[in-house]
């Protein structure tokens, strides 16, 4: 399969293939070529450049992009797309004044989703989840991480991870799987410590045997798991080859960022609350901070202080956190816009955070996240727009003309 995209108004996020992520002031640069061409062969980007250098005789399909821009698909490095049912009831409880914490304390929240998921068959869970995956692909997501964590027992956690594996085998989008058994302490266990032991002794070995996960996650937060639970679980996961990617600092800073960095976490996610110690711990590390503005928007909690992170020379990735409780949306376009509107990120910073840095945060930076030779042709073609800044500016509008995965129109 050979294809050429011609007369591209602006080809956005062109990079050398070996750039893993961008940080600090470099995040404010978004390399582009105006009036460009792009060649795809067998699903991969093989060449691109200015129309002045466009091959005259091309033996393959020609896609005319006059007036339209092309950028790499969004890389959503933090989702919980596999879940059963919904939590609109709790949404109304919050409208009526209850907080996320109060709802969780009265048996709602993650435990509510776990009850529903335990009663749902693997086939039904796949059916419900695939519609969400299809929806986010249409909205321009071209690589995604999906977590377990609504099972909270061996059988149900394995069910979730098998559904993630089946989605990966069924759809042309790269999917990374994360084991988040330590999402909350289920009613079946008296303490966080005993549940962590159960996960390590009974669940992890089975996940490793079936090769169901790439990453290990934990909700390191007051009322959920502390830093010693976190250290113990991450260490055990690493022995099975699972790299940590963890939930930290959503409501309280309890030392989870330092713990994550100590265990060489690929990413630390949420960070709505951030201390100087956290910022210092991240400096010089290989850990990507990840902000989830959809969650801040939906729960009316603070936004991750992006300026503090970036102005301290750190990188930042953006993800949706698509889940039934704190962010029931997988729309990366909204995330990119909200990062600009509420977190004072520039369009360049926001697009870098949602593409190349998101790819790094799920270990896919060699495959996706930029327009680079040898990477997958996972692309967004925009409608007619004047500038890429129009994407976050025009929040809520659908500016996507078409999406391509592996060079094929979806
Ligand atoms: N904070 C922990 N986990 C999810 C929310 C889970 C839920 O409420 O169902 C999150 O990332 O926001
Ligand atoms: Zn999450």
Short mmCIF file of C-alpha atoms and ligand atoms in Angstrom, two decimals:
data_model
loop_
_atom_site.label_atom_id
_atom_site.label_comp_id
_atom_site.label_asym_id
_atom_site.label_seq_id
_atom_site.Cartn_x
_atom_site.Cartn_y
_atom_site.Cartn_z
CA UNK A 1 0.00 0.00 0.00
CA UNK A 2 1.46 3.34 -1.10
CA UNK A 3 -0.20 6.68 -0.51
CA UNK A 4 0.75 10.32 -0.88
CA UNK A 5 -0.99 13.17 0.94
CA UNK A 6 -0.45 16.32 -1.15
CA UNK A 7 -0.96 20.07 -0.75
CA UNK A 8 -1.14 19.79 3.06
CA UNK A 9 -1.71 23.31 4.36
CA UNK A 10 0.56 22.59 7.35
CA UNK A 11 2.19 19.31 8.41
CA UNK A 12 2.43 19.51 12.19
CA UNK A 13 4.83 17.90 14.70
CA UNK A 14 7.61 16.82 12.34
CA UNK A 15 10.51 15.31 14.30
CA UNK A 16 13.60 13.16 13.92
CA UNK A 17 12.59 9.59 14.84
CA UNK A 18 14.86 9.41 17.90
CA UNK A 19 13.30 12.30 19.90
CA UNK A 20 11.59 10.60 22.87
CA UNK A 21 9.83 13.59 24.44
CA UNK A 22 10.10 17.35 24.84
CA UNK A 23 10.42 19.25 28.10
CA UNK A 24 10.59 22.75 29.57
CA UNK A 25 10.87 25.63 27.10
CA UNK A 26 11.24 23.16 24.19
CA UNK A 27 7.58 22.30 24.69
CA UNK A 28 6.72 25.68 23.23
CA UNK A 29 8.18 24.71 19.85
CA UNK A 30 6.04 22.71 17.44
CA UNK A 31 8.00 22.03 14.22
CA UNK A 32 5.89 22.16 11.05
CA UNK A 33 6.16 22.39 7.26
CA UNK A 34 3.72 24.60 5.37
CA UNK A 35 2.43 23.42 1.97
CA UNK A 36 3.72 19.89 2.47
CA UNK A 37 3.50 16.33 1.21
CA UNK A 38 3.60 13.06 3.18
CA UNK A 39 4.25 9.56 1.83
CA UNK A 40 3.03 6.38 3.53
CA UNK A 41 4.10 2.85 2.60
CA UNK A 42 2.76 -0.31 4.23
CA UNK A 43 1.30 1.68 7.11
CA UNK A 44 4.46 3.62 7.93
CA UNK A 45 5.58 7.17 7.21
CA UNK A 46 8.42 6.94 4.69
CA UNK A 47 8.92 10.53 3.56
CA UNK A 48 7.63 14.07 3.92
CA UNK A 49 8.68 17.56 2.91
CA UNK A 50 7.71 20.75 1.16
CA UNK A 51 5.53 20.54 -1.98
CA UNK A 52 8.48 22.11 -3.84
CA UNK A 53 10.27 18.76 -3.41
CA UNK A 54 7.23 16.55 -3.95
CA UNK A 55 7.92 13.54 -6.24
CA UNK A 56 6.47 14.32 -9.62
CA UNK A 57 5.46 10.82 -10.70
CA UNK A 58 3.98 8.89 -7.79
CA UNK A 59 2.89 5.32 -8.24
CA UNK A 60 0.13 4.99 -5.59
CA UNK A 61 -3.03 6.56 -4.15
CA UNK A 62 -3.11 10.37 -4.03
CA UNK A 63 -5.00 12.19 -1.25
CA UNK A 64 -5.43 15.90 -1.89
CA UNK A 65 -5.35 17.88 1.38
CA UNK A 66 -5.76 21.40 0.03
CA UNK A 67 -6.75 23.71 2.91
CA UNK A 68 -6.37 20.94 5.50
CA UNK A 69 -3.66 20.25 8.07
CA UNK A 70 -2.20 16.92 9.18
CA UNK A 71 -0.98 16.10 12.65
CA UNK A 72 -0.07 12.83 14.37
CA UNK A 73 -3.04 11.18 16.12
CA UNK A 74 -3.56 11.93 19.80
CA UNK A 75 -1.74 9.62 22.21
CA UNK A 76 -3.95 9.00 25.24
CA UNK A 77 -1.66 7.50 27.89
CA UNK A 78 -4.19 7.15 30.74
CA UNK A 79 -7.65 5.63 30.37
CA UNK A 80 -10.05 3.24 32.08
CA UNK A 81 -12.06 2.55 28.90
CA UNK A 82 -12.98 -0.99 29.99
CA UNK A 83 -15.80 -0.64 32.52
CA UNK A 84 -19.35 -1.85 33.06
CA UNK A 85 -22.40 0.39 33.27
CA UNK A 86 -22.15 4.03 34.22
CA UNK A 87 -22.43 6.29 37.28
CA UNK A 88 -24.94 8.97 36.28
CA UNK A 89 -26.57 8.55 39.71
CA UNK A 90 -23.40 9.73 41.45
CA UNK A 91 -23.18 12.59 38.96
CA UNK A 92 -26.53 13.83 40.24
CA UNK A 93 -25.38 13.27 43.87
CA UNK A 94 -22.47 15.60 43.17
CA UNK A 95 -24.73 18.19 41.56
CA UNK A 96 -26.73 18.02 44.79
CA UNK A 97 -23.63 18.78 46.86
CA UNK A 98 -21.83 15.53 47.74
CA UNK A 99 -18.08 15.40 47.07
CA UNK A 100 -16.25 12.59 45.21
CA UNK A 101 -14.85 11.50 48.59
CA UNK A 102 -18.29 11.50 50.29
CA UNK A 103 -19.74 9.40 47.47
CA UNK A 104 -16.86 6.90 47.75
CA UNK A 105 -17.30 6.73 51.55
CA UNK A 106 -20.93 5.71 51.20
CA UNK A 107 -20.07 2.77 48.91
CA UNK A 108 -20.19 4.59 45.59
CA UNK A 109 -17.21 5.38 43.40
CA UNK A 110 -14.75 2.68 42.40
CA UNK A 111 -16.48 0.02 44.55
CA UNK A 112 -19.77 0.75 42.78
CA UNK A 113 -18.10 0.19 39.37
CA UNK A 114 -16.43 -2.98 40.72
CA UNK A 115 -19.82 -4.44 41.77
CA UNK A 116 -21.20 -3.82 38.29
CA UNK A 117 -18.11 -5.22 36.57
CA UNK A 118 -18.02 -8.40 38.65
CA UNK A 119 -21.59 -9.13 37.52
CA UNK A 120 -20.86 -8.50 33.83
CA UNK A 121 -19.66 -11.27 31.50
CA UNK A 122 -16.43 -10.94 29.53
CA UNK A 123 -18.39 -10.82 26.26
CA UNK A 124 -20.72 -8.07 27.50
CA UNK A 125 -17.76 -6.09 28.90
CA UNK A 126 -16.06 -6.30 25.50
CA UNK A 127 -19.27 -5.08 23.78
CA UNK A 128 -19.64 -2.09 26.11
CA UNK A 129 -15.95 -1.16 25.92
CA UNK A 130 -15.53 -1.48 22.16
CA UNK A 131 -18.04 1.32 21.52
CA UNK A 132 -15.93 3.67 23.65
CA UNK A 133 -12.78 2.64 21.81
CA UNK A 134 -14.46 3.17 18.43
CA UNK A 135 -15.68 6.58 19.63
CA UNK A 136 -12.20 7.78 20.68
CA UNK A 137 -10.66 6.56 17.40
CA UNK A 138 -13.19 8.74 15.53
CA UNK A 139 -12.15 11.67 17.75
CA UNK A 140 -8.52 11.33 16.64
CA UNK A 141 -6.93 9.06 19.23
CA UNK A 142 -4.35 6.82 17.56
CA UNK A 143 -2.72 5.10 20.56
CA UNK A 144 -4.15 4.37 23.98
CA UNK A 145 -3.34 2.89 27.36
CA UNK A 146 -6.14 1.04 29.19
CA UNK A 147 -6.15 0.06 32.87
CA UNK A 148 -7.83 -2.70 34.82
CA UNK A 149 -8.89 -1.74 38.35
CA UNK A 150 -12.67 -2.18 38.44
CA UNK A 151 -12.37 -5.91 39.12
CA UNK A 152 -10.79 -5.86 42.58
CA UNK A 153 -10.56 -9.67 42.69
CA UNK A 154 -8.54 -12.13 40.67
CA UNK A 155 -11.32 -13.32 38.39
CA UNK A 156 -12.63 -9.85 37.55
CA UNK A 157 -9.21 -8.23 37.14
CA UNK A 158 -8.22 -11.02 34.72
CA UNK A 159 -11.53 -10.52 32.90
CA UNK A 160 -10.73 -6.83 32.38
CA UNK A 161 -7.21 -7.53 31.17
CA UNK A 162 -8.46 -10.21 28.75
CA UNK A 163 -10.95 -7.71 27.33
CA UNK A 164 -8.11 -5.20 26.86
CA UNK A 165 -6.11 -7.91 25.06
CA UNK A 166 -9.09 -8.70 22.81
CA UNK A 167 -9.54 -5.00 21.97
CA UNK A 168 -5.84 -4.89 21.09
CA UNK A 169 -6.23 -7.92 18.81
CA UNK A 170 -9.41 -6.59 17.19
CA UNK A 171 -8.66 -2.92 16.48
CA UNK A 172 -5.80 -1.37 14.46
CA UNK A 173 -4.87 1.04 17.29
CA UNK A 174 -1.84 0.28 19.52
CA UNK A 175 -3.04 -0.47 23.06
CA UNK A 176 -0.94 -0.80 26.22
CA UNK A 177 -2.43 -2.66 29.20
CA UNK A 178 -1.96 -1.66 32.82
CA UNK A 179 -2.75 -3.78 35.89
CA UNK A 180 -4.46 -1.49 38.42
CA UNK A 181 -5.66 -4.11 40.91
CA UNK A 182 -4.71 -1.65 43.67
CA UNK A 183 -7.38 0.89 42.69
CA UNK A 184 -9.32 0.64 45.97
CA UNK A 185 -9.53 -1.81 48.89
CA UNK A 186 -12.49 -4.14 48.24
CA UNK A 187 -14.95 -5.04 51.01
CA UNK A 188 -13.54 -8.59 50.98
CA UNK A 189 -10.29 -7.36 52.59
CA UNK A 190 -9.92 -5.82 56.04
CA UNK A 191 -6.88 -3.69 55.22
CA UNK A 192 -4.93 -2.25 52.32
CA UNK A 193 -1.91 -4.30 53.44
CA UNK A 194 -3.76 -7.63 53.26
CA UNK A 195 -5.20 -6.75 49.83
CA UNK A 196 -1.73 -5.82 48.54
CA UNK A 197 -0.43 -9.21 49.72
CA UNK A 198 -3.31 -10.91 47.90
CA UNK A 199 -2.53 -9.02 44.69
CA UNK A 200 1.14 -9.94 44.92
CA UNK A 201 0.69 -13.59 45.89
CA UNK A 202 -2.45 -14.58 43.96
CA UNK A 203 -3.12 -12.18 41.10
CA UNK A 204 0.22 -10.93 39.74
CA UNK A 205 1.63 -14.42 38.98
CA UNK A 206 -1.42 -15.27 36.86
CA UNK A 207 -1.27 -11.96 34.97
CA UNK A 208 2.42 -12.54 34.25
CA UNK A 209 1.76 -16.15 33.18
CA UNK A 210 -0.85 -15.03 30.62
CA UNK A 211 1.21 -11.96 29.58
CA UNK A 212 -1.78 -9.68 30.14
CA UNK A 213 -0.13 -6.43 31.27
CA UNK A 214 2.67 -4.07 30.28
CA UNK A 215 2.45 -1.76 33.31
CA UNK A 216 1.51 -1.78 36.99
CA UNK A 217 -0.47 1.00 38.65
CA UNK A 218 -1.74 1.88 42.15
CA UNK A 219 -3.92 4.68 43.54
CA UNK A 220 -1.46 6.21 46.03
CA UNK A 221 -3.80 8.45 48.02
CA UNK A 222 -5.18 9.02 51.53
CA UNK A 223 -7.91 6.45 52.19
CA UNK A 224 -6.63 4.15 49.42
CA UNK A 225 -2.94 3.05 49.45
CA UNK A 226 0.05 4.66 51.16
CA UNK A 227 3.65 4.89 50.01
CA UNK A 228 4.73 1.65 51.68
CA UNK A 229 1.87 -0.26 49.95
CA UNK A 230 2.99 1.47 46.76
CA UNK A 231 6.67 0.52 47.13
CA UNK A 232 5.81 -3.08 47.95
CA UNK A 233 3.47 -3.53 44.98
CA UNK A 234 5.69 -1.75 42.47
CA UNK A 235 8.67 -3.83 43.52
CA UNK A 236 6.67 -7.04 43.09
CA UNK A 237 5.37 -5.89 39.70
CA UNK A 238 8.86 -5.05 38.51
CA UNK A 239 9.97 -8.59 39.33
CA UNK A 240 7.45 -9.72 36.71
CA UNK A 241 8.70 -7.12 34.22
CA UNK A 242 5.84 -4.63 34.76
CA UNK A 243 6.95 -0.97 34.73
CA UNK A 244 5.10 1.38 37.12
CA UNK A 245 2.69 4.08 35.91
CA UNK A 246 0.88 5.39 38.95
CA UNK A 247 -2.03 7.54 40.20
CA UNK A 248 -0.60 10.13 42.62
CA UNK A 249 -1.42 13.53 44.16
CA UNK A 250 -5.05 13.66 43.02
CA UNK A 251 -6.30 15.02 46.35
CA UNK A 252 -3.29 14.91 48.70
CA UNK A 253 0.49 14.87 48.35
CA UNK A 254 1.61 11.92 50.49
CA UNK A 255 5.02 11.24 48.95
CA UNK A 256 3.80 9.16 46.00
CA UNK A 257 5.73 11.17 43.40
CA UNK A 258 9.07 10.49 45.13
CA UNK A 259 8.11 6.83 45.51
CA UNK A 260 7.24 6.61 41.83
CA UNK A 261 10.49 8.23 40.74
CA UNK A 262 12.44 5.94 43.10
CA UNK A 263 10.87 2.95 41.33
CA UNK A 264 11.60 4.47 37.90
CA UNK A 265 7.90 4.89 37.07
CA UNK A 266 7.32 5.65 33.41
CA UNK A 267 4.72 8.21 34.46
CA UNK A 268 3.12 9.79 37.52
CA UNK A 269 -0.46 10.79 36.75
CA UNK A 270 -2.96 13.34 38.16
CA UNK A 271 -0.75 15.78 40.17
CA UNK A 272 -3.62 18.18 40.86
CA UNK A 273 -1.80 18.81 44.14
CA UNK A 274 1.93 19.41 43.72
CA UNK A 275 4.65 20.32 46.25
CA UNK A 276 8.17 21.68 45.72
CA UNK A 277 9.50 18.31 46.89
CA UNK A 278 7.52 16.61 44.10
CA UNK A 279 8.94 19.01 41.50
CA UNK A 280 12.49 18.46 42.76
CA UNK A 281 11.99 14.66 42.74
CA UNK A 282 10.93 14.77 39.07
CA UNK A 283 13.97 16.79 37.95
CA UNK A 284 16.60 14.61 36.28
CA UNK A 285 14.29 11.57 36.28
CA UNK A 286 12.91 9.60 33.34
CA UNK A 287 9.38 9.81 34.78
CA UNK A 288 6.77 11.71 32.74
CA UNK A 289 4.27 13.83 34.70
CA UNK A 290 0.76 13.38 33.24
CA UNK A 291 -2.12 15.85 33.69
CA UNK A 292 -5.77 14.84 33.35
CA UNK A 293 -7.75 18.05 32.83
CA UNK A 294 -10.98 16.21 32.03
CA UNK A 295 -10.99 14.92 35.61
CA UNK A 296 -10.39 18.39 37.08
CA UNK A 297 -13.17 19.78 34.91
CA UNK A 298 -15.68 17.06 35.79
CA UNK A 299 -14.96 16.94 39.55
CA UNK A 300 -14.34 20.69 39.92
CA UNK A 301 -10.97 20.06 41.57
CA UNK A 302 -7.76 22.05 40.88
CA UNK A 303 -6.01 21.66 37.54
CA UNK A 304 -2.48 20.23 37.52
CA UNK A 305 -0.13 23.24 37.73
CA UNK A 306 1.31 22.84 34.24
CA UNK A 307 3.21 26.15 34.36
CA UNK A 308 5.09 25.10 37.51
CA UNK A 309 6.16 21.83 35.86
CA UNK A 310 7.10 23.27 32.46
CA UNK A 311 8.74 26.42 33.86
CA UNK A 312 10.92 24.14 36.01
CA UNK A 313 12.22 22.53 32.83
CA UNK A 314 10.08 19.39 33.17
CA UNK A 315 8.04 17.63 30.47
CA UNK A 316 4.26 17.14 30.70
CA UNK A 317 1.84 14.78 28.95
CA UNK A 318 -1.94 15.17 28.68
CA UNK A 319 -4.44 12.30 28.81
CA UNK A 320 -8.22 11.88 29.20
CA UNK A 321 -8.50 9.53 32.23
CA UNK A 322 -11.68 8.25 30.46
CA UNK A 323 -13.58 6.47 33.29
CA UNK A 324 -17.15 6.31 34.63
CA UNK A 325 -16.52 8.24 37.85
CA UNK A 326 -14.18 11.19 37.45
CA UNK A 327 -13.92 11.76 33.68
CA UNK A 328 -16.58 10.11 31.53
CA UNK A 329 -15.11 11.45 28.30
CA UNK A 330 -12.33 10.20 26.03
CA UNK A 331 -12.19 13.34 23.91
CA UNK A 332 -8.53 14.38 23.54
CA UNK A 333 -9.58 17.48 21.56
CA UNK A 334 -11.38 18.72 24.66
CA UNK A 335 -8.33 17.84 26.81
CA UNK A 336 -6.00 19.82 24.53
CA UNK A 337 -8.36 22.83 24.59
CA UNK A 338 -8.89 22.67 28.35
CA UNK A 339 -5.12 22.55 28.96
CA UNK A 340 -4.82 25.85 27.08
CA UNK A 341 -7.90 27.48 28.59
CA UNK A 342 -7.51 26.37 32.22
CA UNK A 343 -3.84 25.44 32.64
CA UNK A 344 -2.25 28.31 30.69
CA UNK A 345 -0.52 26.00 28.26
CA UNK A 346 0.16 27.35 24.79
CA UNK A 347 -1.26 25.47 21.76
CA UNK A 348 2.31 24.27 21.02
CA UNK A 349 2.78 22.94 24.57
CA UNK A 350 -0.62 21.34 24.60
CA UNK A 351 -0.18 19.58 21.23
CA UNK A 352 3.31 18.36 22.24
CA UNK A 353 1.86 17.06 25.54
CA UNK A 354 -0.94 15.20 23.74
CA UNK A 355 1.24 13.62 21.05
CA UNK A 356 4.96 12.97 21.51
CA UNK A 357 4.92 13.18 25.33
CA UNK A 358 1.80 11.02 25.56
CA UNK A 359 3.50 8.42 23.37
CA UNK A 360 6.48 8.38 25.77
CA UNK A 361 4.15 8.01 28.78
CA UNK A 362 2.96 4.67 27.40
CA UNK A 363 6.26 3.46 25.95
CA UNK A 364 5.14 3.97 22.35
CA UNK A 365 7.43 6.85 21.38
CA UNK A 366 9.22 4.77 18.75
CA UNK A 367 5.92 3.98 17.01
CA UNK A 368 3.67 7.04 17.29
CA UNK A 369 3.45 10.63 18.57
CA UNK A 370 5.14 12.54 15.74
CA UNK A 371 5.46 12.79 11.98
CA UNK A 372 8.75 10.90 11.70
CA UNK A 373 10.14 8.48 9.14
CA UNK A 374 9.49 4.90 10.26
CA UNK A 375 6.62 5.74 12.64
CA UNK A 376 3.08 4.50 12.11
CA UNK A 377 0.93 6.62 9.79
CA UNK A 378 -1.63 7.30 12.53
CA UNK A 379 -2.88 10.69 11.44
CA UNK A 380 -5.51 13.36 11.95
CA UNK A 381 -6.57 15.36 8.88
CA UNK A 382 -8.30 18.56 9.93
CA UNK A 383 -11.16 20.37 8.28
CA UNK A 384 -10.29 23.75 6.70
CA UNK A 385 -8.66 25.78 9.48
CA UNK A 386 -6.46 28.86 9.46
CA UNK A 387 -3.92 27.77 12.08
CA UNK A 388 -3.28 24.87 14.45
CA UNK A 389 -4.06 27.25 17.32
CA UNK A 390 -7.65 27.10 16.13
CA UNK A 391 -7.87 23.50 17.44
CA UNK A 392 -7.76 24.43 21.18
CA UNK A 393 -9.32 27.87 20.59
CA UNK A 394 -12.43 26.43 19.02
CA UNK A 395 -13.14 24.10 21.95
CA UNK A 396 -16.13 21.84 21.51
CA UNK A 397 -16.11 22.03 17.71
CA UNK A 398 -15.32 18.94 15.68
CA UNK A 399 -12.44 20.01 13.46
CA UNK A 400 -11.50 16.50 12.30
CA UNK A 401 -12.11 15.73 8.64
CA UNK A 402 -10.76 12.17 8.79
CA UNK A 403 -8.46 9.87 10.75
CA UNK A 404 -5.97 7.28 9.48
CA UNK A 405 -4.51 4.32 11.37
CA UNK A 406 -1.57 2.53 9.75
CA UNK A 407 -2.21 4.69 6.69
CA UNK A 408 -5.79 3.47 6.28
CA UNK A 409 -8.80 5.76 6.50
CA UNK A 410 -11.08 4.78 9.43
N1 LIG B 1 -8.51 8.28 40.99
C1 LIG B 1 -8.56 7.12 40.74
N2 LIG B 1 -9.09 6.52 39.67
C2 LIG B 1 -9.83 7.14 38.64
C3 LIG B 1 -11.26 7.38 39.01
C4 LIG B 1 -11.95 6.16 39.30
C5 LIG B 1 -13.41 6.26 39.49
O1 LIG B 1 -13.93 7.20 40.12
O2 LIG B 1 -14.06 5.36 38.98
C6 LIG B 1 -9.14 8.41 38.19
O3 LIG B 1 -8.02 8.31 37.71
O4 LIG B 1 -9.68 9.52 38.31
ZN1 LIG B 2 -7.13 7.16 36.27
#
